[in-house]
PDB file of C-alpha atoms in Angstrom:
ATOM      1  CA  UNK A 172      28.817   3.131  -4.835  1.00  0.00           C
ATOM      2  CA  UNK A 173      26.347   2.861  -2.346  1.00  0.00           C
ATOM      3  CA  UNK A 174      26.377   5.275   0.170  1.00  0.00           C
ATOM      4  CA  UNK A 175      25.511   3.641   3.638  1.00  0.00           C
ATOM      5  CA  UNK A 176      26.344   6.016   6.128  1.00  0.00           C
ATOM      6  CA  UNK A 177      22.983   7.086   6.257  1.00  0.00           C
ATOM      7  CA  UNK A 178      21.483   3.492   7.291  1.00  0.00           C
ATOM      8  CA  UNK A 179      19.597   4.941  10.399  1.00  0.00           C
ATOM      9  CA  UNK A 180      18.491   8.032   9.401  1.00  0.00           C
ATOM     10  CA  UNK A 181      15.334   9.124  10.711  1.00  0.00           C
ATOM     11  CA  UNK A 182      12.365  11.445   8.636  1.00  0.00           C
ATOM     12  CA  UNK A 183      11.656  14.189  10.798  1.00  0.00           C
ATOM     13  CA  UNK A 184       8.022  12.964  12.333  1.00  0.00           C
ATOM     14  CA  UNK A 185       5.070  13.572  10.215  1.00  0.00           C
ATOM     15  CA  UNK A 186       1.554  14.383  12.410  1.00  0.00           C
ATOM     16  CA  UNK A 187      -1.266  14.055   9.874  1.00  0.00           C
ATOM     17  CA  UNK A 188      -5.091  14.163  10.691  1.00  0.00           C
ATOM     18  CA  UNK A 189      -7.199  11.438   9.186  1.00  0.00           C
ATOM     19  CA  UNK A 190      -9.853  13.228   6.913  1.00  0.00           C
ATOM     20  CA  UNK A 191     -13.444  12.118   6.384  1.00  0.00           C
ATOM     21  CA  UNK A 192     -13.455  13.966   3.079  1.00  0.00           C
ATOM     22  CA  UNK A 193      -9.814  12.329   2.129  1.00  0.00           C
ATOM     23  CA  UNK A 194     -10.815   8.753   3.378  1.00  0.00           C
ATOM     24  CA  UNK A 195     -13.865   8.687   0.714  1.00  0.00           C
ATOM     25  CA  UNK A 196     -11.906  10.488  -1.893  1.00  0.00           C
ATOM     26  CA  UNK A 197      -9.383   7.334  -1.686  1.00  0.00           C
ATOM     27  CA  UNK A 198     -12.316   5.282  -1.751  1.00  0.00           C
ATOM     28  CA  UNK A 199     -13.797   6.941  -5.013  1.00  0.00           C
ATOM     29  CA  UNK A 200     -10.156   6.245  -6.672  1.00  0.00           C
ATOM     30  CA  UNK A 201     -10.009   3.219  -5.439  1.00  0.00           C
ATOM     31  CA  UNK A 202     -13.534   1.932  -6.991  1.00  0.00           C
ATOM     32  CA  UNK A 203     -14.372   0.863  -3.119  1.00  0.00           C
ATOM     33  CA  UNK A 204     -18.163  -0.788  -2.687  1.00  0.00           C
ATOM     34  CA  UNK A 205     -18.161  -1.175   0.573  1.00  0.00           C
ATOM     35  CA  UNK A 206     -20.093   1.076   2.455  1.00  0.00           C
ATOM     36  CA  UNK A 207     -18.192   0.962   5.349  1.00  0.00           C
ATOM     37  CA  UNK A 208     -15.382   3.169   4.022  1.00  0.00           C
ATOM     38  CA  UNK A 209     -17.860   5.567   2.455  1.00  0.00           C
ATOM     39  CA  UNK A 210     -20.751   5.687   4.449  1.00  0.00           C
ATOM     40  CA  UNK A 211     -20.741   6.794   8.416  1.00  0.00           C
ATOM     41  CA  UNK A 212     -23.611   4.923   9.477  1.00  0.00           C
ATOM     42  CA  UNK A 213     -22.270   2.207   7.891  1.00  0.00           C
ATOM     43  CA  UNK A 214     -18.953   2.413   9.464  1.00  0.00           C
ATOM     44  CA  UNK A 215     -20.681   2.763  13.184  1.00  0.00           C
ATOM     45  CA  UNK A 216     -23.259   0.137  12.550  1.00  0.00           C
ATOM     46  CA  UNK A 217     -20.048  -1.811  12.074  1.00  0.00           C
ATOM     47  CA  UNK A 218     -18.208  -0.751  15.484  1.00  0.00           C
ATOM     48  CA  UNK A 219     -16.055   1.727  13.783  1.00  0.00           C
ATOM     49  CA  UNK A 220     -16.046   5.339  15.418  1.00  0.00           C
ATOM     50  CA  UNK A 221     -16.163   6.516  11.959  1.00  0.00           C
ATOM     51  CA  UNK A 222     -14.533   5.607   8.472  1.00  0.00           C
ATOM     52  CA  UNK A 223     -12.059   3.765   8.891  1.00  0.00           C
ATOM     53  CA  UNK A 224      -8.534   4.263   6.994  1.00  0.00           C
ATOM     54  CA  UNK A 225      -8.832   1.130   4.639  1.00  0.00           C
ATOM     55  CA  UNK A 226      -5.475  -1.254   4.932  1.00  0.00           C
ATOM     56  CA  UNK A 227      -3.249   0.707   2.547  1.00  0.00           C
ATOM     57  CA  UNK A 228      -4.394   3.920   3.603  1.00  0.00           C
ATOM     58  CA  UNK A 229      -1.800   4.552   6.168  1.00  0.00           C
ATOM     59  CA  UNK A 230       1.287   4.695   3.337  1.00  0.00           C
ATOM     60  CA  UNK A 231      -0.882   7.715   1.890  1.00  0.00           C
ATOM     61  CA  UNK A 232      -0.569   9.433   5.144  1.00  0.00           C
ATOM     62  CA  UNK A 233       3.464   8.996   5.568  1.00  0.00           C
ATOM     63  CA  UNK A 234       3.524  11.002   2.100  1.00  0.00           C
ATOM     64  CA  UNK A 235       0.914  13.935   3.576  1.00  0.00           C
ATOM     65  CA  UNK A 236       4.649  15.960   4.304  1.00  0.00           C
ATOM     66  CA  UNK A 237       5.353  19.193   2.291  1.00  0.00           C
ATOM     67  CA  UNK A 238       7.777  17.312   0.302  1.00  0.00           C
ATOM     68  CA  UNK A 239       7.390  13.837   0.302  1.00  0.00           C
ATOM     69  CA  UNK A 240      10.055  13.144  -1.887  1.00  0.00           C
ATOM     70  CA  UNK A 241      12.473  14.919  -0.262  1.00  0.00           C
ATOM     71  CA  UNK A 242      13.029  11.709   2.089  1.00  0.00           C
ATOM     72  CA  UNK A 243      14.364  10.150  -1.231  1.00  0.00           C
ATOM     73  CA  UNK A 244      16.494  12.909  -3.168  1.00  0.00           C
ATOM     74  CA  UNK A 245      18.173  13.696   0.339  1.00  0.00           C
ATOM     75  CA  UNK A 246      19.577  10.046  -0.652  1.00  0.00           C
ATOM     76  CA  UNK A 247      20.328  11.014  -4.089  1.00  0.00           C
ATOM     77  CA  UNK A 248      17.636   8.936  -5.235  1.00  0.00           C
ATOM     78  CA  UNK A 249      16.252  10.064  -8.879  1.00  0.00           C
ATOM     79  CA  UNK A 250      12.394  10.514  -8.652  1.00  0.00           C
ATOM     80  CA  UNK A 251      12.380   9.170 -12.346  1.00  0.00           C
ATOM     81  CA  UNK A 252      14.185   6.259 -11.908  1.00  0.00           C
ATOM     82  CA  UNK A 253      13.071   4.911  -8.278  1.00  0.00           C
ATOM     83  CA  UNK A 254      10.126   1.980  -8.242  1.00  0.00           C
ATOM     84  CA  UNK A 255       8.455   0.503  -5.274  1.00  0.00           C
ATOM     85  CA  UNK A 256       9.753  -2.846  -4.977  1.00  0.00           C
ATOM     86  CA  UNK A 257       7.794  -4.089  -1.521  1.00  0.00           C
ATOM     87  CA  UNK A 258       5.927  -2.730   0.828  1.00  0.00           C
ATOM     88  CA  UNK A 259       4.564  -4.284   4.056  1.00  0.00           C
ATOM     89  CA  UNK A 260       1.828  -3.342   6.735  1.00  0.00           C
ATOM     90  CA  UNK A 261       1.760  -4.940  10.599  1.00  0.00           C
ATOM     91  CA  UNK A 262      -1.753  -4.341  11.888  1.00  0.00           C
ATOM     92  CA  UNK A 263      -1.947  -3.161  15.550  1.00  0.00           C
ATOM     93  CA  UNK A 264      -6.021  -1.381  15.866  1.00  0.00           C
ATOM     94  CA  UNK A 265      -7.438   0.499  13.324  1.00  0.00           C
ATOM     95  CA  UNK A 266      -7.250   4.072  11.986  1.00  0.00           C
ATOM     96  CA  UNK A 267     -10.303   6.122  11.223  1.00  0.00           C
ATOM     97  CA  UNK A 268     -11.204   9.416  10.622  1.00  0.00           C
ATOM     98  CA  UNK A 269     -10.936  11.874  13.355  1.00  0.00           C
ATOM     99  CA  UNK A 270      -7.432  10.377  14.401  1.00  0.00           C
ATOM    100  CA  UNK A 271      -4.328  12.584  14.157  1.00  0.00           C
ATOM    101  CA  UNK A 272      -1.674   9.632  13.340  1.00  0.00           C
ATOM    102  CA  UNK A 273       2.223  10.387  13.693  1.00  0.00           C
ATOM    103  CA  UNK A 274       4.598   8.217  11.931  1.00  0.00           C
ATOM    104  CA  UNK A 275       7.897   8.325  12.257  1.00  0.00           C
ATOM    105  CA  UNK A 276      10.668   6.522   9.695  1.00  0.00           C
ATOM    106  CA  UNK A 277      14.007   5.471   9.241  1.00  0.00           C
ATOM    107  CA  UNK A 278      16.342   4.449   7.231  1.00  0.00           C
ATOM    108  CA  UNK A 279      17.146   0.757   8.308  1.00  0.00           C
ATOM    109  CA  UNK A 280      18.848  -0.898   5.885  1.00  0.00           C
ATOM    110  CA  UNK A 281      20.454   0.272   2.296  1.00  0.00           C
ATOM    111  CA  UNK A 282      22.204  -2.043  -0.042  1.00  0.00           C
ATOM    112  CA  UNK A 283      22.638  -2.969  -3.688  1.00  0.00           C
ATOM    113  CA  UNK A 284      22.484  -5.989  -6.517  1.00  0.00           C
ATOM    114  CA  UNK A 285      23.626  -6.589 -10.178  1.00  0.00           C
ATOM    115  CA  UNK A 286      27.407  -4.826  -9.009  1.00  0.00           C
ATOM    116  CA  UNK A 287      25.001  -1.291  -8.336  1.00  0.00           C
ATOM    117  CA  UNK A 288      22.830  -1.684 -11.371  1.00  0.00           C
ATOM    118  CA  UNK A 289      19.972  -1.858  -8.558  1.00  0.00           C
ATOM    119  CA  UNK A 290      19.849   0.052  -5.293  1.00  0.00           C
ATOM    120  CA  UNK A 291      17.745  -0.756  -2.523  1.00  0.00           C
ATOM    121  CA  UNK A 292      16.926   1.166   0.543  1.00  0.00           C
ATOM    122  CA  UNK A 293      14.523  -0.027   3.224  1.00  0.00           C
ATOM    123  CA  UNK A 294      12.231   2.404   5.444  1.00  0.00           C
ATOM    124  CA  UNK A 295      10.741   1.092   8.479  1.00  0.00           C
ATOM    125  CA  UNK A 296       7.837   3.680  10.312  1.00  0.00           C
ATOM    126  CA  UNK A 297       5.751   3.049  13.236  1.00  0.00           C
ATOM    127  CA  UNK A 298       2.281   4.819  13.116  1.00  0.00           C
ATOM    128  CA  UNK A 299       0.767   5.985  16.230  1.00  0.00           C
ATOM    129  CA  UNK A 300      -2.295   7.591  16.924  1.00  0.00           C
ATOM    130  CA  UNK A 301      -3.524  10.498  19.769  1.00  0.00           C
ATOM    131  CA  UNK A 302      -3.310   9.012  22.349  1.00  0.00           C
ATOM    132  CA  UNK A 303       0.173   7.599  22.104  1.00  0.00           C
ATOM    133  CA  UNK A 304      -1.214   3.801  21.013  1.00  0.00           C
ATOM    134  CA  UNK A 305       0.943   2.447  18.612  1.00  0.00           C
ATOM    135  CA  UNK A 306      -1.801   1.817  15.261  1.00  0.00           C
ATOM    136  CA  UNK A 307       0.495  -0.186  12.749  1.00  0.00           C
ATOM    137  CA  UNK A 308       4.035  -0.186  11.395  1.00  0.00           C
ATOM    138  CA  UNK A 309       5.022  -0.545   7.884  1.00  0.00           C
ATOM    139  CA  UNK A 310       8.066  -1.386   5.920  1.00  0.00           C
ATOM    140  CA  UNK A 311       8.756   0.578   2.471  1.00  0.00           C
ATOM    141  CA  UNK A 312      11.337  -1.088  -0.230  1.00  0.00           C
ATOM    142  CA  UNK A 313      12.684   1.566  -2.897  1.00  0.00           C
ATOM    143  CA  UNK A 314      14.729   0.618  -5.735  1.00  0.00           C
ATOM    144  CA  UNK A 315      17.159   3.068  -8.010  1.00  0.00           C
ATOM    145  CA  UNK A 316      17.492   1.726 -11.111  1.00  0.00           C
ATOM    146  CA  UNK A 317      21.355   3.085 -12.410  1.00  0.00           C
ATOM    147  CA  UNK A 318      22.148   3.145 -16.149  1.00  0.00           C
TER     148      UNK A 318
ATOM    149  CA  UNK B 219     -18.734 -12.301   4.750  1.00  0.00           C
ATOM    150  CA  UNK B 220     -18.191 -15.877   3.809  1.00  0.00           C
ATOM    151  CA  UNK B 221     -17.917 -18.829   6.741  1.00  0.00           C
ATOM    152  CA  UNK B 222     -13.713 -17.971   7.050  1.00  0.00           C
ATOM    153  CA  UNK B 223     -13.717 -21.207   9.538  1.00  0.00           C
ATOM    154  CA  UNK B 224     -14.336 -23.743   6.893  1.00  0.00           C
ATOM    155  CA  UNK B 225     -11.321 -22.082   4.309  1.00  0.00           C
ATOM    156  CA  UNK B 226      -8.349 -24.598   4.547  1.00  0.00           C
ATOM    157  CA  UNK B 227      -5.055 -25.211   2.509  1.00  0.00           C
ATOM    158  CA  UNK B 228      -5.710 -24.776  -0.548  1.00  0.00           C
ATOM    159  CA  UNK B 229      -8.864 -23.023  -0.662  1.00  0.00           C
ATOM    160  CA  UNK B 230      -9.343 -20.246  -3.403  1.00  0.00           C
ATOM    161  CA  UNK B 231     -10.788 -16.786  -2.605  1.00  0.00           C
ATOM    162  CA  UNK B 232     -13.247 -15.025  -4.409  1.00  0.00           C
ATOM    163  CA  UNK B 233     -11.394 -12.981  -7.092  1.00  0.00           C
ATOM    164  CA  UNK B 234     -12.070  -9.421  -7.786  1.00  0.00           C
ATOM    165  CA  UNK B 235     -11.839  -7.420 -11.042  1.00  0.00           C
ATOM    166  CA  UNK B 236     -11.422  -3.961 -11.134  1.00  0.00           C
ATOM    167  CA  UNK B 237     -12.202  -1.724 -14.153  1.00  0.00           C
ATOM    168  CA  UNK B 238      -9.575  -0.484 -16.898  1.00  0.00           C
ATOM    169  CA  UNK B 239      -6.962   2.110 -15.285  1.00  0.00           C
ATOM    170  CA  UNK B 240      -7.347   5.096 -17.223  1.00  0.00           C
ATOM    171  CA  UNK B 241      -5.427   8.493 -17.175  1.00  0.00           C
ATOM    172  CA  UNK B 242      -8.362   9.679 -14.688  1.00  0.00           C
ATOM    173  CA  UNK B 243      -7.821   6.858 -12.180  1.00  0.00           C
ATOM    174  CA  UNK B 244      -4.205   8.430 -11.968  1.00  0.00           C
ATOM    175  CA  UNK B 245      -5.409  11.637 -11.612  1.00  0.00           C
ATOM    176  CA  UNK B 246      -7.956  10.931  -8.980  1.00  0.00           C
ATOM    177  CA  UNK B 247      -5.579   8.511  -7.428  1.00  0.00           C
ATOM    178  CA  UNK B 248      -2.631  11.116  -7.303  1.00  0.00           C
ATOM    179  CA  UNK B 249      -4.538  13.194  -5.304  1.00  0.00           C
ATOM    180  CA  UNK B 250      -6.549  10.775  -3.040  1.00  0.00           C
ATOM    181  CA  UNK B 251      -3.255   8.714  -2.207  1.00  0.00           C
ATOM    182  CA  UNK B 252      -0.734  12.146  -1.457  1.00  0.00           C
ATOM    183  CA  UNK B 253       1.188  10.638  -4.369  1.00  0.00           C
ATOM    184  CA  UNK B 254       2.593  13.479  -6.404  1.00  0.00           C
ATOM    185  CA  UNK B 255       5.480  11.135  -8.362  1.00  0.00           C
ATOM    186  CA  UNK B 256       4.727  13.504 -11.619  1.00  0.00           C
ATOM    187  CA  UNK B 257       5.756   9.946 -13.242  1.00  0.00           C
ATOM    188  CA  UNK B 258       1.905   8.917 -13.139  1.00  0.00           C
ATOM    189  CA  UNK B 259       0.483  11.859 -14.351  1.00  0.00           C
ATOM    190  CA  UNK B 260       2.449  13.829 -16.735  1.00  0.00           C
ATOM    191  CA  UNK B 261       3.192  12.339 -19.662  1.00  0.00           C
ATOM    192  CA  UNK B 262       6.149  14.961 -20.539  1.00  0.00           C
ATOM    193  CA  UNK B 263       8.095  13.982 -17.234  1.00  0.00           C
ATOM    194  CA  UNK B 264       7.311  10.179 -17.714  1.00  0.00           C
ATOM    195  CA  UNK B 265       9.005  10.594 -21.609  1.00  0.00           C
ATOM    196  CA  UNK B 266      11.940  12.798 -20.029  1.00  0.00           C
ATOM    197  CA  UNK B 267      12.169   9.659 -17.977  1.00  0.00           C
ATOM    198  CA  UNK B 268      12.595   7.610 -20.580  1.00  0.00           C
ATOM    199  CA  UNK B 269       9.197   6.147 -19.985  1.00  0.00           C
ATOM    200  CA  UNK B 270       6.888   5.730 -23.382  1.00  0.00           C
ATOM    201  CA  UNK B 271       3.698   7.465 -20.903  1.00  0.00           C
ATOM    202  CA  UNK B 272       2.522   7.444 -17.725  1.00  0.00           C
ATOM    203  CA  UNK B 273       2.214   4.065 -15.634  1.00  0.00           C
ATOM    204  CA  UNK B 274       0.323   3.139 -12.678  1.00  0.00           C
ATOM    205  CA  UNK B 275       1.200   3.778  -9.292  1.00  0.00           C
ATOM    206  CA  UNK B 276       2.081   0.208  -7.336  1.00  0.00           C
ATOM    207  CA  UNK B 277      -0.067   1.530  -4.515  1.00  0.00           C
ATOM    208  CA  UNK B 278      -3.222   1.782  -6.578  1.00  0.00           C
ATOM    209  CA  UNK B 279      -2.922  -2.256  -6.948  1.00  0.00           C
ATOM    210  CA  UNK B 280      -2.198  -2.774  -3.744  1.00  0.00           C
ATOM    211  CA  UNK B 281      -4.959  -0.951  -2.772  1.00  0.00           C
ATOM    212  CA  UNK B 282      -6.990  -3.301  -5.349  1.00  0.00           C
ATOM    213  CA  UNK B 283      -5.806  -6.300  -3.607  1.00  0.00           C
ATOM    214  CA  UNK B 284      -6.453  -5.419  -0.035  1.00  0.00           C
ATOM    215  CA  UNK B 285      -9.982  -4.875  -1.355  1.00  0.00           C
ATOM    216  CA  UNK B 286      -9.675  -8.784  -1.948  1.00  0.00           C
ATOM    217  CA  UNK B 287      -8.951  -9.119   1.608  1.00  0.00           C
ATOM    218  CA  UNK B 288     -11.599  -6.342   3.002  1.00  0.00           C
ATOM    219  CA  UNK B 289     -14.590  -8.073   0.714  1.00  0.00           C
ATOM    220  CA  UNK B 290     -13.393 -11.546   2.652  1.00  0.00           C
ATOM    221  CA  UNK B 291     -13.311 -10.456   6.435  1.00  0.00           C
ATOM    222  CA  UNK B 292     -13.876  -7.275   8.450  1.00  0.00           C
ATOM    223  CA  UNK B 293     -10.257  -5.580   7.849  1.00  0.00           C
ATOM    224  CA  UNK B 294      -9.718  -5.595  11.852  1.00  0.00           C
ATOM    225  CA  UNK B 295      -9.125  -9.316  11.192  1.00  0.00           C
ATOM    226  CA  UNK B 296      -6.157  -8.380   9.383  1.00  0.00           C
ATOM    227  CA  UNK B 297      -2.670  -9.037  10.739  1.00  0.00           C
ATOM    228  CA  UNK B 298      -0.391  -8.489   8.197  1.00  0.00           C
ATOM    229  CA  UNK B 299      -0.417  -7.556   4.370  1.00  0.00           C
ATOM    230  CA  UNK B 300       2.329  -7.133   2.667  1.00  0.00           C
ATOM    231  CA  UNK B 301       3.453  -7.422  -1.544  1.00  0.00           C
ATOM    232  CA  UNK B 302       6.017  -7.673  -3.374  1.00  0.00           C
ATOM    233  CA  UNK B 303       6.100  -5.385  -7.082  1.00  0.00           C
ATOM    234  CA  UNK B 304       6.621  -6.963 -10.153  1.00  0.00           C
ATOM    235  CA  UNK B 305       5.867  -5.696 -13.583  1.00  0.00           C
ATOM    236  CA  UNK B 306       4.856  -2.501 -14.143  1.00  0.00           C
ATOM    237  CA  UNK B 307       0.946  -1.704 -14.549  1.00  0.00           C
ATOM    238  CA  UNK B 308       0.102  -0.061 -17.566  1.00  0.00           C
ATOM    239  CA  UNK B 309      -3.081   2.429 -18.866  1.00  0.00           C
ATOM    240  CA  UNK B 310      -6.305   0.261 -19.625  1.00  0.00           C
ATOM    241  CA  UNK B 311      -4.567  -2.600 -17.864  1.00  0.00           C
ATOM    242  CA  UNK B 312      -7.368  -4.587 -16.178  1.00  0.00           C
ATOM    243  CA  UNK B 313      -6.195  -5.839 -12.703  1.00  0.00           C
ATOM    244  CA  UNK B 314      -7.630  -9.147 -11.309  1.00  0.00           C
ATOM    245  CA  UNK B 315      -7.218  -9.799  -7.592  1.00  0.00           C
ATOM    246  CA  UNK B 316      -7.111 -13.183  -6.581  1.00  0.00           C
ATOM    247  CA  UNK B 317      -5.803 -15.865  -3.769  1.00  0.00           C
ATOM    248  CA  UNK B 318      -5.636 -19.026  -1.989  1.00  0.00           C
ATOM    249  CA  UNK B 319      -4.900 -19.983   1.557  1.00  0.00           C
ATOM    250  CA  UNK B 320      -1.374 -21.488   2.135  1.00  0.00           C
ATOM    251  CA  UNK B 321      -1.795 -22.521   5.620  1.00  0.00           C
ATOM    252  CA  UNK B 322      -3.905 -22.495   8.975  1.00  0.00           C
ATOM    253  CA  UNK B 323      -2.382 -21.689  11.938  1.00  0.00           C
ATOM    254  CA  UNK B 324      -2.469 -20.911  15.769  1.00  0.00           C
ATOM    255  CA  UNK B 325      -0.307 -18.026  16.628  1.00  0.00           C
ATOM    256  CA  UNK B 326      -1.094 -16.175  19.655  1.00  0.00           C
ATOM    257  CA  UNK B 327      -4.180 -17.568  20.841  1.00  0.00           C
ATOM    258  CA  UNK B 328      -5.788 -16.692  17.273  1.00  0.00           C
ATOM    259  CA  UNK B 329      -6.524 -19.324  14.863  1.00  0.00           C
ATOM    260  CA  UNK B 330      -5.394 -17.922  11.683  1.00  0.00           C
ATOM    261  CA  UNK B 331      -5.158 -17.667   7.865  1.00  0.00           C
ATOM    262  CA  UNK B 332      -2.235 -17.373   5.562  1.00  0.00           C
ATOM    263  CA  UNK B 333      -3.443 -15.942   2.275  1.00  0.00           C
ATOM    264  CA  UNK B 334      -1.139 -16.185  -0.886  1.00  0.00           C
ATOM    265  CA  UNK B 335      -2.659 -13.280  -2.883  1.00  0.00           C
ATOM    266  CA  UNK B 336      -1.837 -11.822  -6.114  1.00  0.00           C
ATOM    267  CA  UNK B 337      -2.480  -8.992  -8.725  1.00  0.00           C
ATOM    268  CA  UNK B 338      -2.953  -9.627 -12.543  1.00  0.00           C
ATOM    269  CA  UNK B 339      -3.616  -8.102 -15.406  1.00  0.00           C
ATOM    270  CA  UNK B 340      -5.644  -9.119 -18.551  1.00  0.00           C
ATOM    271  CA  UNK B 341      -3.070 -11.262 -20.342  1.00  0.00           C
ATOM    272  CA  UNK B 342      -2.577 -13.307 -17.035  1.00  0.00           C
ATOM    273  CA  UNK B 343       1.091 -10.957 -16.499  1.00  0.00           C
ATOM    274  CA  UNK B 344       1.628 -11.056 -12.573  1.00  0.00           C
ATOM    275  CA  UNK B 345       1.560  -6.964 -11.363  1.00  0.00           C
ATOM    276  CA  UNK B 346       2.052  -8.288  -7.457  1.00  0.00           C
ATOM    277  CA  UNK B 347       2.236 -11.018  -5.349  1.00  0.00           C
ATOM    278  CA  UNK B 348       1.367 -10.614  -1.760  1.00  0.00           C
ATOM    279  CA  UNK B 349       0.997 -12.309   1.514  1.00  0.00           C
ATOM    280  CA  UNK B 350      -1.633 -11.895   4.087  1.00  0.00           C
ATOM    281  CA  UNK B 351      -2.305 -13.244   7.446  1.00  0.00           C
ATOM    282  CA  UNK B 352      -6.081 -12.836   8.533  1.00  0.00           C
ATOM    283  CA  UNK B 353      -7.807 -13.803  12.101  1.00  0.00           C
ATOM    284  CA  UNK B 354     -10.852 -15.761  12.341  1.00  0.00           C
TER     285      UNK B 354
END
């Protein structure tokens, strides 16, 4: 069964800076083109203070933690069995390197499908930035596949 | 950037193709995106797993399609993005990004886009499907 008394839990807060040399090793793996996400001048000659954090970039930084994972086996959640079923990003102002971003997650909402053969638990984290502003928020959908 | 003002209902974007995945886009990928799931890179956990090998990480795609989105507009015109996973992407899968615009809309004080967007691979299999809202 489905344990729900942890609906509400909340990751202890991860502070992570936003790295120039990170941002355009994402952009490398990603194949980006765009010089605004590898090149500075670009990025200022486009109103940016610097690279900015391309649209996905901010999931990376909830997993900069020691253990990333541990969020998930705390909930007896099996590493090999787990898939990303949906994830969601809510704009608010950009991210870009030389920004120390704080996000901060819970648990919001945990239940299951197919009588338990699928388990899904729902993260919701709000991403703020130095100076307190409030950058995006993001919702995370996990599923545990059982048997 | 395209003219976004004269998109309407309908409307399809301009798809984008990435290259194969290969074992190195995993590797450079696990590292890049702080996503150390051993389930993308190492074949002996993936098999342990009950996996035949490695697959790709849903995050790599839907950083693939947001490229979609950030080769249409400047990505401070994005609202929202989200996806939903489907199938699993495989090595030397070949993901195309494509879309259309559902709707057009005023929502606070902004005239707006709603994108229907979607990964694929080479044999047409949906990988995501995704929703976008964009600014003009």
């Amino acid at each position: 069964m489905l344990d729900t008394s942890k609906i509400g839990t909340k990751s202890p807060p991860v502070s992570v800076p936003v790295e120039i040399g990170q941002l355009k090793f994402f952009a490398k793996a990603t194949g980006e083109t765009n010089l605004v996400y590898t090149d500075e001048t670009a990025a200022r000659e486009a109103g940016y203070r610097s690279l900015p954090a391309p649209p996905t970039f901010a999931f990376s930084l909830s997993n900069a933690r020691p253990d990333p994972f541990k969020r998930y086996t705390d909930l007896g959640l099996d590493l090999g069995k787990i898939l990303h079923g949906q994830q969601q990003f809510d704009y608010v102002q950009p991210i870009c390197a030389g920004d120390v971003i704080t996000i901060e997650e819970t648990l919001s909402d945990a239940y299951e499908k197919k009588g338990g053969a699928l388990q899904f638990y729902i993260f919701d984290a709000v991403a703020t930035n130095q100076h307190g502003d409030i950058v995006l928020r993001m919702k995370n959908t996990v599923v545990q596949k059982h048997g | 950037m395209a003219d976004l003002s004269t998109l309407k209902p309908g409307d399809a974007l301009p798809a984008l193709t990435k290259p194969p995945i290969t074992r190195t886009t995993l590797a450079l990928f696990c590292g890049a995106s702080n996503d150390h799931n051993p389930i993308h890179v190492d074949i002996d956990f993936a098999r342990e797993a009950g996996m035949e090998d490695v697959f790709a990480h849903g995050m790599l795609s839907m950083a693939y399609l947001a490229q979609l989105l950030t080769q249409l507009t400047d990505q401070r015109n994005i609202r929202s993005y989200g996806v939903r996973f489907g199938s699993i992407t495989h090595l030397q899968d070949e993901i195309t990004c494509s879309g259309r615009v559902t709707d057009k809309v005023k929502h606070e004080g902004e005239d707006r886009l709603v994108l229907e967007i979607a990964a694929t691979d080479q044999r047409g299999d949906v990988k995501l499907v995704g929703q976008a809202v964009i600014t003009l």
